[in-house]
């Protein structure tokens, strides 16, 4: 019987000698190592886990490396296996992208549906109130210059009375500027400086603004007398446009060489917004979440856009615009947190998306969406939201997400 060289005389497997250990690996050894590498590339997390955990880029790199070595060593079997693996990877990746696109479209449809439902409710309320106001004022002559026929202010005060029952003028400065006189929209302001002077005075309602300050703000660098006449002309045109349909005390008063808007005659959405925010903060501190939610929701409904969108490049409007914007973001996040705490995942997600539409770098909203998607077992949406957060912060601010955001994402992904 022939002896086996791998075993010693006592039947035990012989230890390799130093010469054998220093010998270069055989082709068989290479193939065993390549098979192990292929199995390593197909580890439990990347290759047999869920689609969300798959790492196609790493797998492709490993497959290419193995195929390159197989071609160099003329190993047809391993090369064929690598080609098949690469083709399967390509087909899976294409399917994965189609699934992600459909998931993103579904998430966008949820947000669009919620927004449309909210807008529809607003329009329906406006239609009902416009019809009531039209019947009340149907005898009014609407042919005067500066008045848009049939345009009425539908909003109401907290007590349910129409705004124009309490104030002759209603002003909206959040979003596009709108001014109503006795319920009629006034939108034909002569010249370019006249409406800007009006916006400035309304933004400082109740505060006397010195005539020289107004001239310096809007007619800087010209002859003082010319600036004075130009200001007087603008004030005259404002008063004339409003006097046509508002037979009451003038909205702009002049005293001690200063102009001011009479706050008693003007309802302003900014004032209402601030009132709702203060009331919501007060009830939130007492743990009255339902009252806080009602106040915050009312504030958000008033916030139809940033302060005076037509005056984006007016320096005097920058500070107030930023103050109101930060107030909106804080209150909207407070309201979204309240809804998430109650398990209203859809409502919390919709509001978070609305916040991000205004401020794409708001990490608090990104994190809230992480939690909502995790609770809904939507891991692919969670990953996409994290990537959206990374992209937004990098593009807008040149920074990475905070440690809190990264830590939450990694915890939810475990």
Short mmCIF file of C-alpha atoms in Angstrom, two decimals:
data_model
loop_
_atom_site.label_atom_id
_atom_site.label_comp_id
_atom_site.label_asym_id
_atom_site.label_seq_id
_atom_site.Cartn_x
_atom_site.Cartn_y
_atom_site.Cartn_z
CA UNK A 1 0.00 0.00 0.00
CA UNK A 2 1.36 3.35 -1.01
CA UNK A 3 2.01 5.85 1.74
CA UNK A 4 0.39 9.24 1.74
CA UNK A 5 3.07 11.94 1.87
CA UNK A 6 0.73 14.25 3.75
CA UNK A 7 0.72 11.97 6.80
CA UNK A 8 3.57 10.90 9.01
CA UNK A 9 4.37 7.45 10.26
CA UNK A 10 2.06 7.82 13.26
CA UNK A 11 -0.90 8.57 10.94
CA UNK A 12 -1.07 12.27 11.88
CA UNK A 13 -1.05 15.01 9.25
CA UNK A 14 2.48 16.24 8.78
CA UNK A 15 3.28 19.91 9.42
CA UNK A 16 4.51 21.76 6.30
CA UNK A 17 8.20 22.44 6.29
CA UNK A 18 9.73 25.90 5.93
CA UNK A 19 10.48 25.24 2.26
CA UNK A 20 6.85 24.45 1.54
CA UNK A 21 5.66 27.57 3.37
CA UNK A 22 7.94 29.75 1.27
CA UNK A 23 6.75 28.18 -1.98
CA UNK A 24 4.57 30.49 -4.23
CA UNK A 25 0.86 29.62 -4.17
CA UNK A 26 -0.36 27.21 -6.84
CA UNK A 27 -3.19 27.99 -9.32
CA UNK A 28 -5.53 26.03 -7.07
CA UNK A 29 -4.64 28.31 -4.18
CA UNK A 30 -5.41 31.35 -6.32
CA UNK A 31 -8.81 29.95 -7.24
CA UNK A 32 -9.63 29.19 -3.62
CA UNK A 33 -8.70 32.76 -2.64
CA UNK A 34 -10.76 34.21 -5.49
CA UNK A 35 -13.76 32.13 -4.49
CA UNK A 36 -13.37 33.34 -0.93
CA UNK A 37 -13.18 36.94 -2.17
CA UNK A 38 -16.34 36.47 -4.21
CA UNK A 39 -18.11 35.01 -1.20
CA UNK A 40 -16.82 37.94 0.90
CA UNK A 41 -18.27 40.38 -1.62
CA UNK A 42 -21.57 38.59 -1.25
CA UNK A 43 -21.66 38.93 2.54
CA UNK A 44 -24.93 38.84 4.44
CA UNK A 45 -25.35 42.60 4.62
CA UNK A 46 -24.54 43.52 1.02
CA UNK A 47 -25.68 40.52 -1.00
CA UNK A 48 -28.28 38.57 0.93
CA UNK A 49 -29.83 41.40 2.92
CA UNK A 50 -32.65 43.66 1.85
CA UNK A 51 -32.44 45.87 -1.23
CA UNK A 52 -31.94 48.89 1.02
CA UNK A 53 -28.73 47.41 2.48
CA UNK A 54 -27.24 46.34 -0.88
CA UNK A 55 -24.02 48.07 -1.90
CA UNK A 56 -23.85 47.77 -5.71
CA UNK A 57 -20.79 50.02 -6.10
CA UNK A 58 -18.64 47.91 -3.77
CA UNK A 59 -19.89 44.68 -5.33
CA UNK A 60 -19.09 45.95 -8.83
CA UNK A 61 -15.54 46.87 -7.79
CA UNK A 62 -14.94 43.42 -6.31
CA UNK A 63 -16.38 41.63 -9.33
CA UNK A 64 -14.21 43.69 -11.69
CA UNK A 65 -11.10 42.95 -9.64
CA UNK A 66 -11.78 39.20 -9.69
CA UNK A 67 -12.53 39.21 -13.42
CA UNK A 68 -9.30 41.08 -14.13
CA UNK A 69 -7.27 38.52 -12.19
CA UNK A 70 -9.12 35.63 -13.83
CA UNK A 71 -8.34 37.01 -17.29
CA UNK A 72 -4.69 37.49 -16.40
CA UNK A 73 -4.49 33.86 -15.24
CA UNK A 74 -6.69 32.54 -18.08
CA UNK A 75 -9.18 31.10 -15.59
CA UNK A 76 -12.23 30.73 -17.81
CA UNK A 77 -14.54 29.33 -15.16
CA UNK A 78 -13.98 32.17 -12.73
CA UNK A 79 -14.12 34.74 -15.54
CA UNK A 80 -17.48 33.37 -16.72
CA UNK A 81 -18.84 33.46 -13.20
CA UNK A 82 -17.72 37.07 -12.85
CA UNK A 83 -19.41 38.05 -16.13
CA UNK A 84 -22.66 36.44 -14.99
CA UNK A 85 -22.44 38.19 -11.63
CA UNK A 86 -21.85 41.57 -13.31
CA UNK A 87 -24.87 41.11 -15.59
CA UNK A 88 -27.12 40.14 -12.68
CA UNK A 89 -25.85 43.15 -10.72
CA UNK A 90 -26.66 45.46 -13.64
CA UNK A 91 -30.20 44.07 -13.97
CA UNK A 92 -30.84 44.34 -10.24
CA UNK A 93 -29.53 47.91 -10.09
CA UNK A 94 -31.86 48.98 -12.92
CA UNK A 95 -34.83 47.42 -11.10
CA UNK A 96 -33.79 49.09 -7.84
CA UNK A 97 -33.72 52.53 -9.48
CA UNK A 98 -37.18 52.01 -10.94
CA UNK A 99 -38.52 51.06 -7.52
CA UNK A 100 -36.93 54.14 -5.91
CA UNK A 101 -38.40 56.43 -8.57
CA UNK A 102 -41.87 55.04 -7.93
CA UNK A 103 -41.47 55.37 -4.16
CA UNK A 104 -40.35 58.99 -4.56
CA UNK A 105 -43.31 59.69 -6.84
CA UNK A 106 -45.65 58.14 -4.28
CA UNK A 107 -44.22 60.30 -1.48
CA UNK A 108 -44.51 63.42 -3.65
CA UNK A 109 -48.12 62.50 -4.47
CA UNK A 110 -48.96 62.28 -0.76
CA UNK A 111 -47.60 65.79 -0.19
CA UNK A 112 -49.36 67.17 -3.28
CA UNK A 113 -52.66 65.61 -2.22
CA UNK A 114 -52.45 67.13 1.26
CA UNK A 115 -51.56 70.55 -0.13
CA UNK A 116 -54.38 70.43 -2.67
CA UNK A 117 -56.87 69.44 0.01
CA UNK A 118 -55.80 72.38 2.18
CA UNK A 119 -55.96 74.81 -0.75
CA UNK A 120 -59.38 73.51 -1.76
CA UNK A 121 -60.71 74.17 1.72
CA UNK A 122 -59.39 77.72 1.61
CA UNK A 123 -60.92 78.35 -1.82
CA UNK A 124 -64.29 76.95 -0.80
CA UNK A 125 -64.41 79.21 2.25
CA UNK A 126 -63.37 82.16 0.10
CA UNK A 127 -66.12 81.44 -2.45
CA UNK A 128 -68.82 81.38 0.21
CA UNK A 129 -67.67 84.63 1.80
CA UNK A 130 -67.10 86.38 -1.52
CA UNK A 131 -70.65 85.54 -2.52
CA UNK A 132 -71.99 87.00 0.72
CA UNK A 133 -69.95 90.18 0.32
CA UNK A 134 -71.00 90.53 -3.29
CA UNK A 135 -74.68 90.41 -2.39
CA UNK A 136 -74.02 93.01 0.29
CA UNK A 137 -72.17 95.40 -2.04
CA UNK A 138 -73.84 94.61 -5.37
CA UNK A 139 -75.07 98.21 -5.66
CA UNK A 140 -71.56 99.67 -5.40
CA UNK A 141 -70.12 101.38 -8.43
CA UNK A 142 -66.97 99.41 -9.28
CA UNK A 143 -65.79 101.36 -12.27
CA UNK A 144 -63.31 103.65 -10.44
CA UNK A 145 -59.67 103.51 -11.43
CA UNK A 146 -57.52 101.57 -8.96
CA UNK A 147 -60.24 99.10 -7.97
CA UNK A 148 -60.47 95.61 -9.36
CA UNK A 149 -64.18 94.75 -9.88
CA UNK A 150 -65.34 91.68 -8.05
CA UNK A 151 -62.22 91.26 -5.90
CA UNK A 152 -63.10 90.96 -2.22
CA UNK A 153 -61.23 90.13 0.98
CA UNK A 154 -62.71 86.86 2.25
CA UNK A 155 -60.82 86.53 5.53
CA UNK A 156 -62.48 86.88 8.92
CA UNK A 157 -61.40 87.85 12.39
CA UNK A 158 -61.10 85.42 15.27
CA UNK A 159 -64.66 86.27 16.37
CA UNK A 160 -66.04 85.32 12.97
CA UNK A 161 -66.90 88.80 11.70
CA UNK A 162 -65.60 89.93 8.34
CA UNK A 163 -62.40 91.95 8.69
CA UNK A 164 -63.97 94.92 6.92
CA UNK A 165 -66.70 95.01 9.57
CA UNK A 166 -63.98 95.93 12.06
CA UNK A 167 -61.29 97.68 9.99
CA UNK A 168 -61.81 99.67 6.77
CA UNK A 169 -58.45 98.45 5.46
CA UNK A 170 -57.03 94.91 5.35
CA UNK A 171 -53.38 94.45 4.46
CA UNK A 172 -51.56 91.23 3.59
CA UNK A 173 -47.78 91.46 3.67
CA UNK A 174 -46.90 87.76 3.99
CA UNK A 175 -46.32 86.61 0.45
CA UNK A 176 -47.56 88.89 -2.35
CA UNK A 177 -48.71 92.29 -1.08
CA UNK A 178 -52.46 92.86 -1.11
CA UNK A 179 -54.51 95.74 0.27
CA UNK A 180 -58.29 95.81 0.55
CA UNK A 181 -60.43 98.89 1.15
CA UNK A 182 -63.93 98.04 2.35
CA UNK A 183 -63.47 94.55 0.95
CA UNK A 184 -62.27 95.62 -2.49
CA UNK A 185 -58.76 94.88 -3.71
CA UNK A 186 -56.78 98.02 -4.57
CA UNK A 187 -54.02 97.10 -6.99
CA UNK A 188 -53.47 99.99 -9.40
CA UNK A 189 -50.81 102.11 -7.75
CA UNK A 190 -49.31 104.80 -10.02
CA UNK A 191 -45.57 104.84 -10.57
CA UNK A 192 -42.92 102.61 -9.01
CA UNK A 193 -42.07 104.57 -5.86
CA UNK A 194 -45.67 105.03 -4.65
CA UNK A 195 -46.34 101.38 -3.71
CA UNK A 196 -42.88 101.09 -2.15
CA UNK A 197 -43.57 104.11 0.08
CA UNK A 198 -46.87 102.52 1.09
CA UNK A 199 -45.20 99.17 1.89
CA UNK A 200 -42.59 100.92 4.02
CA UNK A 201 -45.16 102.91 6.04
CA UNK A 202 -47.36 99.84 6.52
CA UNK A 203 -44.38 97.82 7.73
CA UNK A 204 -43.85 100.54 10.38
CA UNK A 205 -47.57 100.95 11.13
CA UNK A 206 -48.14 103.07 14.21
CA UNK A 207 -44.60 104.48 14.12
CA UNK A 208 -44.08 108.07 12.91
CA UNK A 209 -41.47 108.13 10.13
CA UNK A 210 -39.71 111.44 9.62
CA UNK A 211 -40.17 112.98 6.20
CA UNK A 212 -36.40 113.24 5.73
CA UNK A 213 -36.01 109.49 6.43
CA UNK A 214 -38.51 108.66 3.70
CA UNK A 215 -36.80 110.99 1.24
CA UNK A 216 -33.39 109.51 2.04
CA UNK A 217 -34.78 105.98 1.68
CA UNK A 218 -36.49 106.42 -1.70
CA UNK A 219 -34.99 109.56 -3.27
CA UNK A 220 -31.42 109.56 -2.01
CA UNK A 221 -28.94 111.65 -3.96
CA UNK A 222 -31.39 114.07 -5.55
CA UNK A 223 -32.21 117.68 -4.75
CA UNK A 224 -33.97 117.83 -1.31
CA UNK A 225 -36.81 119.96 -2.65
CA UNK A 226 -37.32 117.57 -5.52
CA UNK A 227 -37.36 114.67 -3.06
CA UNK A 228 -39.89 116.47 -0.86
CA UNK A 229 -42.24 117.09 -3.81
CA UNK A 230 -41.88 113.49 -4.98
CA UNK A 231 -42.78 112.19 -1.51
CA UNK A 232 -45.79 114.47 -1.28
CA UNK A 233 -46.96 113.30 -4.69
CA UNK A 234 -46.68 109.64 -3.67
CA UNK A 235 -48.62 110.23 -0.44
CA UNK A 236 -51.28 112.13 -2.38
CA UNK A 237 -51.68 109.25 -4.89
CA UNK A 238 -51.95 106.69 -2.07
CA UNK A 239 -54.64 108.69 -0.30
CA UNK A 240 -56.53 109.33 -3.53
CA UNK A 241 -56.60 105.65 -4.49
CA UNK A 242 -57.92 104.67 -1.06
CA UNK A 243 -60.33 107.57 -0.67
CA UNK A 244 -62.27 106.48 -3.76
CA UNK A 245 -63.81 103.54 -1.89
CA UNK A 246 -62.98 104.13 1.78
CA UNK A 247 -64.88 107.13 3.11
CA UNK A 248 -63.13 107.21 6.47
CA UNK A 249 -60.23 108.94 8.15
CA UNK A 250 -57.07 108.75 6.00
CA UNK A 251 -54.93 105.69 6.60
CA UNK A 252 -51.76 107.83 6.46
CA UNK A 253 -51.55 110.79 8.85
CA UNK A 254 -48.99 113.60 8.93
CA UNK A 255 -47.83 115.34 12.08
CA UNK A 256 -44.60 117.07 13.17
CA UNK A 257 -43.00 116.51 9.76
CA UNK A 258 -43.53 112.77 10.03
CA UNK A 259 -45.87 110.30 8.33
CA UNK A 260 -47.50 107.32 10.02
CA UNK A 261 -50.10 104.63 9.29
CA UNK A 262 -53.00 104.70 11.73
CA UNK A 263 -52.96 101.14 13.18
CA UNK A 264 -56.58 101.42 14.32
CA UNK A 265 -57.78 101.58 10.72
CA UNK A 266 -55.67 98.69 9.40
CA UNK A 267 -55.93 94.93 9.90
CA UNK A 268 -52.59 93.31 9.04
CA UNK A 269 -51.79 89.62 8.61
CA UNK A 270 -48.35 90.13 10.20
CA UNK A 271 -49.98 91.31 13.44
CA UNK A 272 -52.33 88.31 13.40
CA UNK A 273 -49.45 85.94 12.70
CA UNK A 274 -47.46 87.30 15.65
CA UNK A 275 -50.54 87.11 17.91
CA UNK A 276 -51.10 83.43 17.06
CA UNK A 277 -47.42 82.63 17.61
CA UNK A 278 -47.41 84.29 21.05
CA UNK A 279 -50.63 82.55 22.05
CA UNK A 280 -49.30 79.18 20.87
CA UNK A 281 -46.04 79.63 22.78
CA UNK A 282 -47.95 80.49 25.95
CA UNK A 283 -50.19 77.42 25.75
CA UNK A 284 -47.27 75.18 24.76
CA UNK A 285 -45.50 76.12 27.99
CA UNK A 286 -48.55 74.94 29.95
CA UNK A 287 -48.57 71.59 28.07
CA UNK A 288 -51.89 72.47 26.43
CA UNK A 289 -50.89 70.84 23.15
CA UNK A 290 -54.34 71.07 21.55
CA UNK A 291 -54.56 74.83 22.14
CA UNK A 292 -50.98 75.28 20.97
CA UNK A 293 -51.70 73.25 17.85
CA UNK A 294 -54.72 75.40 17.03
CA UNK A 295 -52.76 78.63 17.43
CA UNK A 296 -49.73 77.40 15.49
CA UNK A 297 -51.93 76.06 12.69
CA UNK A 298 -53.64 79.45 12.41
CA UNK A 299 -50.26 81.18 12.20
CA UNK A 300 -49.03 78.83 9.49
CA UNK A 301 -52.21 79.30 7.48
CA UNK A 302 -51.55 83.05 7.46
CA UNK A 303 -47.96 82.57 6.29
CA UNK A 304 -48.57 82.42 2.53
CA UNK A 305 -45.00 83.45 1.75
CA UNK A 306 -42.04 85.48 2.92
CA UNK A 307 -42.59 89.07 3.97
CA UNK A 308 -43.30 91.40 0.99
CA UNK A 309 -42.23 89.16 -1.85
CA UNK A 310 -42.35 92.13 -4.24
CA UNK A 311 -39.73 93.93 -2.14
CA UNK A 312 -37.04 91.25 -2.04
CA UNK A 313 -34.25 93.74 -2.72
CA UNK A 314 -35.40 96.50 -0.37
CA UNK A 315 -32.82 96.70 2.42
CA UNK A 316 -35.34 98.06 4.92
CA UNK A 317 -37.44 94.87 4.57
CA UNK A 318 -34.62 92.36 5.17
CA UNK A 319 -34.67 92.29 8.98
CA UNK A 320 -38.45 91.91 9.25
CA UNK A 321 -38.48 89.26 6.53
CA UNK A 322 -35.88 87.19 8.34
CA UNK A 323 -37.61 87.60 11.70
CA UNK A 324 -40.91 86.35 10.33
CA UNK A 325 -39.27 83.55 8.37
CA UNK A 326 -37.47 82.22 11.45
CA UNK A 327 -40.66 82.51 13.46
CA UNK A 328 -42.55 80.51 10.82
CA UNK A 329 -39.89 77.78 10.71
CA UNK A 330 -39.87 77.45 14.50
CA UNK A 331 -43.66 77.33 14.81
CA UNK A 332 -44.06 74.93 11.89
CA UNK A 333 -41.52 72.59 13.48
CA UNK A 334 -43.33 72.86 16.82
CA UNK A 335 -46.63 71.93 15.15
CA UNK A 336 -45.06 69.05 13.22
CA UNK A 337 -43.53 67.72 16.46
CA UNK A 338 -46.94 67.83 18.16
CA UNK A 339 -48.44 65.79 15.34
CA UNK A 340 -45.58 63.31 15.33
CA UNK A 341 -45.92 62.86 19.10
CA UNK A 342 -49.57 61.92 18.56
CA UNK A 343 -48.62 59.39 15.90
CA UNK A 344 -50.07 61.44 13.03
CA UNK A 345 -47.27 60.40 10.70
CA UNK A 346 -48.84 61.59 7.46
CA UNK A 347 -49.67 65.06 8.84
CA UNK A 348 -46.22 65.40 10.40
CA UNK A 349 -44.53 64.31 7.15
CA UNK A 350 -46.60 66.67 5.01
CA UNK A 351 -45.79 69.67 7.20
CA UNK A 352 -42.11 68.70 7.31
CA UNK A 353 -42.02 68.62 3.52
CA UNK A 354 -43.66 72.05 3.41
CA UNK A 355 -40.98 73.39 5.75
CA UNK A 356 -38.23 71.94 3.56
CA UNK A 357 -39.82 73.51 0.50
CA UNK A 358 -39.10 76.88 2.15
CA UNK A 359 -35.85 75.92 3.89
CA UNK A 360 -34.18 72.85 2.41
CA UNK A 361 -31.42 72.86 5.06
CA UNK A 362 -33.75 72.55 8.07
CA UNK A 363 -32.21 69.50 9.75
CA UNK A 364 -34.99 69.26 12.34
CA UNK A 365 -37.49 68.55 9.55
CA UNK A 366 -35.14 66.06 7.90
CA UNK A 367 -34.80 64.17 11.20
CA UNK A 368 -38.56 64.18 11.72
CA UNK A 369 -39.01 62.60 8.30
CA UNK A 370 -36.39 59.98 9.25
CA UNK A 371 -38.54 58.98 12.23
CA UNK A 372 -41.79 59.03 10.25
CA UNK A 373 -40.41 56.88 7.43
CA UNK A 374 -38.86 54.49 9.93
CA UNK A 375 -42.22 54.11 11.72
CA UNK A 376 -43.85 53.43 8.35
CA UNK A 377 -41.12 50.85 7.57
CA UNK A 378 -40.14 52.86 4.48
CA UNK A 379 -36.40 52.28 4.64
CA UNK A 380 -35.80 53.36 1.06
CA UNK A 381 -37.50 56.72 1.72
CA UNK A 382 -35.42 57.07 4.88
CA UNK A 383 -32.22 56.62 2.87
CA UNK A 384 -33.37 59.04 0.17
CA UNK A 385 -34.28 61.65 2.78
CA UNK A 386 -30.86 61.38 4.36
CA UNK A 387 -29.23 61.81 0.98
CA UNK A 388 -31.46 64.83 0.28
CA UNK A 389 -30.30 66.30 3.60
CA UNK A 390 -26.63 65.71 2.72
CA UNK A 391 -27.08 67.20 -0.76
CA UNK A 392 -28.95 70.29 0.48
CA UNK A 393 -26.46 71.13 3.21
CA UNK A 394 -23.52 70.59 0.89
CA UNK A 395 -25.00 72.62 -1.95
CA UNK A 396 -26.40 75.53 0.07
CA UNK A 397 -23.99 75.80 3.00
CA UNK A 398 -20.97 73.69 2.11
CA UNK A 399 -21.26 71.61 5.30
CA UNK A 400 -22.10 68.07 6.34
CA UNK A 401 -25.12 67.08 8.49
CA UNK A 402 -24.72 67.56 12.23
CA UNK A 403 -23.67 64.70 14.51
CA UNK A 404 -27.24 64.50 15.80
CA UNK A 405 -28.62 63.96 12.30
CA UNK A 406 -25.98 61.39 11.34
CA UNK A 407 -26.35 59.52 14.64
CA UNK A 408 -30.14 59.31 14.29
CA UNK A 409 -29.87 58.04 10.71
CA UNK A 410 -27.33 55.36 11.64
CA UNK A 411 -29.42 54.27 14.63
CA UNK A 412 -32.58 53.89 12.54
CA UNK A 413 -30.66 51.96 9.89
CA UNK A 414 -29.31 49.37 12.33
#
